[in-house]
mmCIF file of C-alpha atoms in Angstrom:
data_model
loop_
_atom_site.group_PDB
_atom_site.id
_atom_site.type_symbol
_atom_site.label_atom_id
_atom_site.label_comp_id
_atom_site.label_asym_id
_atom_site.label_seq_id
_atom_site.Cartn_x
_atom_site.Cartn_y
_atom_site.Cartn_z
ATOM 1 C CA MET A 81 158.310 59.696 15.608
ATOM 2 C CA GLY A 82 161.740 59.976 17.135
ATOM 3 C CA ASP A 83 162.801 62.313 19.834
ATOM 4 C CA SER A 84 162.461 65.803 18.453
ATOM 5 C CA PRO A 85 164.165 68.816 19.942
ATOM 6 C CA PRO A 86 161.815 71.009 21.917
ATOM 7 C CA PRO A 87 160.244 73.771 19.813
ATOM 8 C CA PRO A 88 161.802 77.230 20.090
ATOM 9 C CA GLU A 89 159.014 78.493 22.261
ATOM 10 C CA ALA A 90 159.210 75.574 24.703
ATOM 11 C CA THR A 91 157.762 76.469 28.051
ATOM 12 C CA PRO A 92 160.372 76.685 30.799
ATOM 13 C CA PRO A 93 160.569 73.702 33.124
ATOM 14 C CA PRO A 94 158.050 73.843 35.939
ATOM 15 C CA PRO A 95 159.342 75.470 39.105
ATOM 16 C CA PRO A 96 160.505 73.074 41.812
ATOM 17 C CA PRO A 97 157.666 72.018 44.108
ATOM 18 C CA ILE A 98 157.198 74.484 46.943
ATOM 19 C CA THR A 99 157.737 72.605 50.161
ATOM 20 C CA SER A 100 158.393 75.501 52.535
ATOM 21 C CA GLY A 101 155.865 78.143 51.423
ATOM 22 C CA SER A 102 152.594 76.772 52.648
ATOM 23 C CA PRO A 103 149.304 78.648 52.487
ATOM 24 C CA THR A 104 149.730 79.345 56.193
ATOM 25 C CA ASP A 105 153.042 81.045 55.489
ATOM 26 C CA PHE A 106 151.410 83.186 52.844
ATOM 27 C CA LEU A 107 148.691 84.215 55.274
ATOM 28 C CA LYS A 108 151.264 85.101 57.921
ATOM 29 C CA ASN A 109 153.188 87.226 55.435
ATOM 30 C CA VAL A 110 150.183 89.063 54.102
ATOM 31 C CA VAL A 111 148.859 90.354 57.418
ATOM 32 C CA GLY A 112 149.249 94.127 57.522
ATOM 33 C CA LYS A 113 149.439 94.391 53.747
ATOM 34 C CA ARG A 114 146.886 95.571 51.236
ATOM 35 C CA VAL A 115 144.906 92.634 49.913
ATOM 36 C CA VAL A 116 142.080 91.848 47.558
ATOM 37 C CA VAL A 117 139.484 89.518 49.012
ATOM 38 C CA ARG A 118 137.154 88.057 46.433
ATOM 39 C CA LEU A 119 133.932 86.480 47.560
ATOM 40 C CA THR A 120 132.172 83.621 45.831
ATOM 41 C CA SER A 121 129.527 86.171 44.831
ATOM 42 C CA GLY A 122 132.135 87.979 42.713
ATOM 43 C CA VAL A 123 132.341 91.062 44.938
ATOM 44 C CA ASP A 124 135.845 92.288 45.740
ATOM 45 C CA TYR A 125 136.985 93.924 48.931
ATOM 46 C CA ARG A 126 140.283 95.829 48.938
ATOM 47 C CA GLY A 127 141.817 96.864 52.201
ATOM 48 C CA VAL A 128 144.570 96.361 54.715
ATOM 49 C CA LEU A 129 144.423 92.923 56.272
ATOM 50 C CA SER A 130 144.196 93.261 60.042
ATOM 51 C CA CYS A 131 143.947 89.571 60.816
ATOM 52 C CA LEU A 132 142.331 86.345 59.818
ATOM 53 C CA ASP A 133 141.676 82.911 61.275
ATOM 54 C CA GLY A 134 141.626 79.306 60.146
ATOM 55 C CA TYR A 135 138.111 79.603 58.774
ATOM 56 C CA MET A 136 139.261 82.498 56.553
ATOM 57 C CA ASN A 137 137.174 84.934 58.560
ATOM 58 C CA ILE A 138 138.832 88.248 57.732
ATOM 59 C CA ALA A 139 139.175 91.608 59.460
ATOM 60 C CA LEU A 140 140.051 94.436 57.075
ATOM 61 C CA GLU A 141 140.750 98.134 57.536
ATOM 62 C CA GLN A 142 140.224 100.950 55.035
ATOM 63 C CA THR A 143 138.044 98.692 52.950
ATOM 64 C CA GLU A 144 136.583 99.409 49.556
ATOM 65 C CA GLU A 145 133.893 97.247 48.045
ATOM 66 C CA HIS A 146 134.263 96.770 44.281
ATOM 67 C CA VAL A 147 131.426 95.443 42.178
ATOM 68 C CA ASN A 148 132.025 95.042 38.449
ATOM 69 C CA GLY A 149 135.083 97.226 38.806
ATOM 70 C CA THR A 150 133.370 100.174 40.468
ATOM 71 C CA VAL A 151 133.628 101.131 44.123
ATOM 72 C CA THR A 152 130.236 100.662 45.680
ATOM 73 C CA ASN A 153 131.015 101.098 49.356
ATOM 74 C CA ARG A 154 133.694 102.055 51.814
ATOM 75 C CA TYR A 155 134.083 100.694 55.304
ATOM 76 C CA GLY A 156 136.531 101.806 57.976
ATOM 77 C CA ASP A 157 136.592 98.300 59.396
ATOM 78 C CA ALA A 158 135.024 95.195 57.973
ATOM 79 C CA PHE A 159 134.625 91.640 59.184
ATOM 80 C CA ILE A 160 134.024 89.116 56.413
ATOM 81 C CA ARG A 161 132.669 85.672 57.231
ATOM 82 C CA GLY A 162 135.065 83.077 55.922
ATOM 83 C CA ASN A 163 132.601 80.835 54.119
ATOM 84 C CA ASN A 164 132.027 83.604 51.564
ATOM 85 C CA VAL A 165 135.711 83.990 50.688
ATOM 86 C CA LEU A 166 136.919 82.683 47.339
ATOM 87 C CA TYR A 167 140.479 83.956 47.623
ATOM 88 C CA ILE A 168 142.790 86.414 49.326
ATOM 89 C CA SER A 169 145.333 88.032 47.052
ATOM 90 C CA ALA A 170 148.179 90.383 47.939
ATOM 91 C CA ALA A 171 147.574 93.735 46.261
ATOM 92 C CA GLU A 172 151.136 94.898 46.874
ATOM 93 C CA PRO A 173 154.432 93.039 46.621
ATOM 94 C CA LEU A 174 155.213 91.123 49.751
ATOM 95 C CA MET B 289 148.779 90.845 65.214
ATOM 96 C CA ASP B 290 147.319 94.327 65.011
ATOM 97 C CA ALA B 291 148.463 95.603 68.390
ATOM 98 C CA SER B 292 147.551 99.186 67.620
ATOM 99 C CA ALA B 293 143.839 98.393 67.572
ATOM 100 C CA GLY B 294 144.019 95.534 70.090
ATOM 101 C CA ILE B 295 142.617 93.084 67.576
ATOM 102 C CA GLN B 296 144.046 89.577 67.767
ATOM 103 C CA GLU B 297 141.570 87.752 65.641
ATOM 104 C CA PRO B 298 138.693 88.766 63.415
ATOM 105 C CA PHE B 299 136.099 88.126 66.105
ATOM 106 C CA ASP B 300 137.758 90.781 68.230
ATOM 107 C CA LEU B 301 136.608 93.295 65.659
ATOM 108 C CA ILE B 302 133.061 92.203 66.352
ATOM 109 C CA ARG B 303 133.589 92.165 70.098
ATOM 110 C CA LEU B 304 134.694 95.799 69.995
ATOM 111 C CA SER B 305 131.405 96.664 68.309
ATOM 112 C CA LEU B 306 129.106 95.326 71.033
ATOM 113 C CA SER B 307 126.448 97.861 72.024
ATOM 114 C CA GLU B 308 127.322 99.913 68.976
ATOM 115 C CA ARG B 309 125.410 100.327 65.773
ATOM 116 C CA VAL B 310 126.749 98.033 63.069
ATOM 117 C CA PHE B 311 126.134 97.525 59.393
ATOM 118 C CA VAL B 312 125.553 93.925 58.318
ATOM 119 C CA LYS B 313 125.521 92.641 54.760
ATOM 120 C CA LEU B 314 123.514 89.464 54.287
ATOM 121 C CA ARG B 315 123.089 86.949 51.510
ATOM 122 C CA GLY B 316 120.117 87.620 49.291
ATOM 123 C CA ASP B 317 120.954 91.306 48.655
ATOM 124 C CA ARG B 318 119.927 92.401 52.112
ATOM 125 C CA GLU B 319 121.513 94.837 54.507
ATOM 126 C CA LEU B 320 120.859 95.624 58.126
ATOM 127 C CA THR B 321 121.813 98.341 60.517
ATOM 128 C CA GLY B 322 121.191 97.781 64.175
ATOM 129 C CA ILE B 323 122.697 97.836 67.618
ATOM 130 C CA LEU B 324 124.735 94.710 68.235
ATOM 131 C CA HIS B 325 123.891 93.008 71.500
ATOM 132 C CA ALA B 326 125.357 89.550 71.053
ATOM 133 C CA TYR B 327 127.186 87.290 68.667
ATOM 134 C CA ASP B 328 128.670 83.805 68.651
ATOM 135 C CA GLY B 329 131.152 81.725 66.689
ATOM 136 C CA HIS B 330 128.587 80.990 63.998
ATOM 137 C CA MET B 331 128.087 84.741 63.522
ATOM 138 C CA ASN B 332 124.554 84.436 64.835
ATOM 139 C CA LEU B 333 123.681 87.994 65.879
ATOM 140 C CA ILE B 334 121.231 89.692 68.175
ATOM 141 C CA LEU B 335 120.429 93.186 66.980
ATOM 142 C CA SER B 336 118.013 95.788 68.277
ATOM 143 C CA ASP B 337 116.489 98.862 66.702
ATOM 144 C CA VAL B 338 117.063 97.296 63.316
ATOM 145 C CA GLU B 339 116.404 98.582 59.852
ATOM 146 C CA GLU B 340 116.546 96.013 57.048
ATOM 147 C CA THR B 341 117.073 97.101 53.450
ATOM 148 C CA ILE B 342 116.193 94.621 50.713
ATOM 149 C CA MET B 343 117.493 95.276 47.179
ATOM 150 C CA LEU B 344 114.820 94.311 44.704
ATOM 151 C CA VAL B 345 116.532 93.420 41.464
ATOM 152 C CA ASP B 346 114.819 93.907 38.157
ATOM 153 C CA GLY B 347 114.302 90.732 36.132
ATOM 154 C CA ALA B 348 117.350 88.668 35.231
ATOM 155 C CA GLU B 349 120.020 87.802 37.728
ATOM 156 C CA GLY B 350 122.673 88.454 35.095
ATOM 157 C CA ALA B 351 123.990 91.565 36.769
ATOM 158 C CA PRO B 352 122.521 91.688 40.229
ATOM 159 C CA HIS B 353 125.361 93.559 41.807
ATOM 160 C CA GLY B 354 124.981 97.301 41.687
ATOM 161 C CA GLN B 355 123.108 97.147 38.424
ATOM 162 C CA GLY B 356 119.450 96.689 37.850
ATOM 163 C CA VAL B 357 118.462 97.537 41.418
ATOM 164 C CA VAL B 358 115.153 99.160 40.718
ATOM 165 C CA ASN B 359 113.740 99.218 44.159
ATOM 166 C CA VAL B 360 114.552 99.019 47.765
ATOM 167 C CA ALA B 361 112.270 97.761 50.499
ATOM 168 C CA LYS B 362 112.891 98.696 54.084
ATOM 169 C CA ARG B 363 111.436 97.455 57.272
ATOM 170 C CA LYS B 364 112.136 98.070 60.899
ATOM 171 C CA MET B 365 112.256 95.660 63.812
ATOM 172 C CA GLU B 366 112.824 96.260 67.484
ATOM 173 C CA MET B 367 114.723 93.059 68.124
ATOM 174 C CA LEU B 368 116.150 90.548 65.702
ATOM 175 C CA PHE B 369 118.027 87.254 65.713
ATOM 176 C CA VAL B 370 120.175 86.795 62.625
ATOM 177 C CA ARG B 371 121.283 83.263 61.710
ATOM 178 C CA GLY B 372 125.013 83.285 61.124
ATOM 179 C CA ASP B 373 125.168 81.379 57.876
ATOM 180 C CA GLY B 374 123.495 84.262 56.071
ATOM 181 C CA VAL B 375 126.028 86.850 57.181
ATOM 182 C CA ILE B 376 128.524 88.141 54.635
ATOM 183 C CA LEU B 377 130.037 91.225 56.252
ATOM 184 C CA VAL B 378 129.827 93.155 59.497
ATOM 185 C CA SER B 379 131.121 96.691 59.753
ATOM 186 C CA PRO B 380 130.958 99.266 62.534
ATOM 187 C CA PRO B 381 129.780 102.412 60.762
ATOM 188 C CA SER B 382 130.901 104.590 63.649
ATOM 189 C CA ARG B 383 134.504 103.957 62.666
ATOM 190 C CA THR B 384 134.132 104.696 58.950
#
């Protein structure tokens, strides 16, 4: 098999490796924004990120708890222990 | 930094809740409300005048969250030490 031209639907080349945007930079940029925090249990918490620390302990404001897509609870403030956190995602464009 | 609420780090949120009634979500489908007297970096808690709510889930663990909760058991305790590794969430209900 010789070199064949890439098929028409070739995937674009991978983006250049990100050397400047570290996870820490993301976390700095996302403070004060609306985020989705998913726990390892599958429960989601949506709220405004007040602050967080290196253990991923999280303080949220205006928090909604989503289980299976439905809102099950609302908290004015919420502290989430970091060991439970699976990810933090920005819910609005940074 | 959230200067408006004076919170620098997440533990400040807990510190502001000392001597207030808080809501605590624990692993194992349990919830507590009680007056927060002390906490530490492990999230160990000392609570007084506590009510614990245990969600008793029917049968399979396939959908334990919000579905299939057929019963709830409550118990009250005057003073309680909570080991931090079981804590999921702490919220001050007075600010809701």
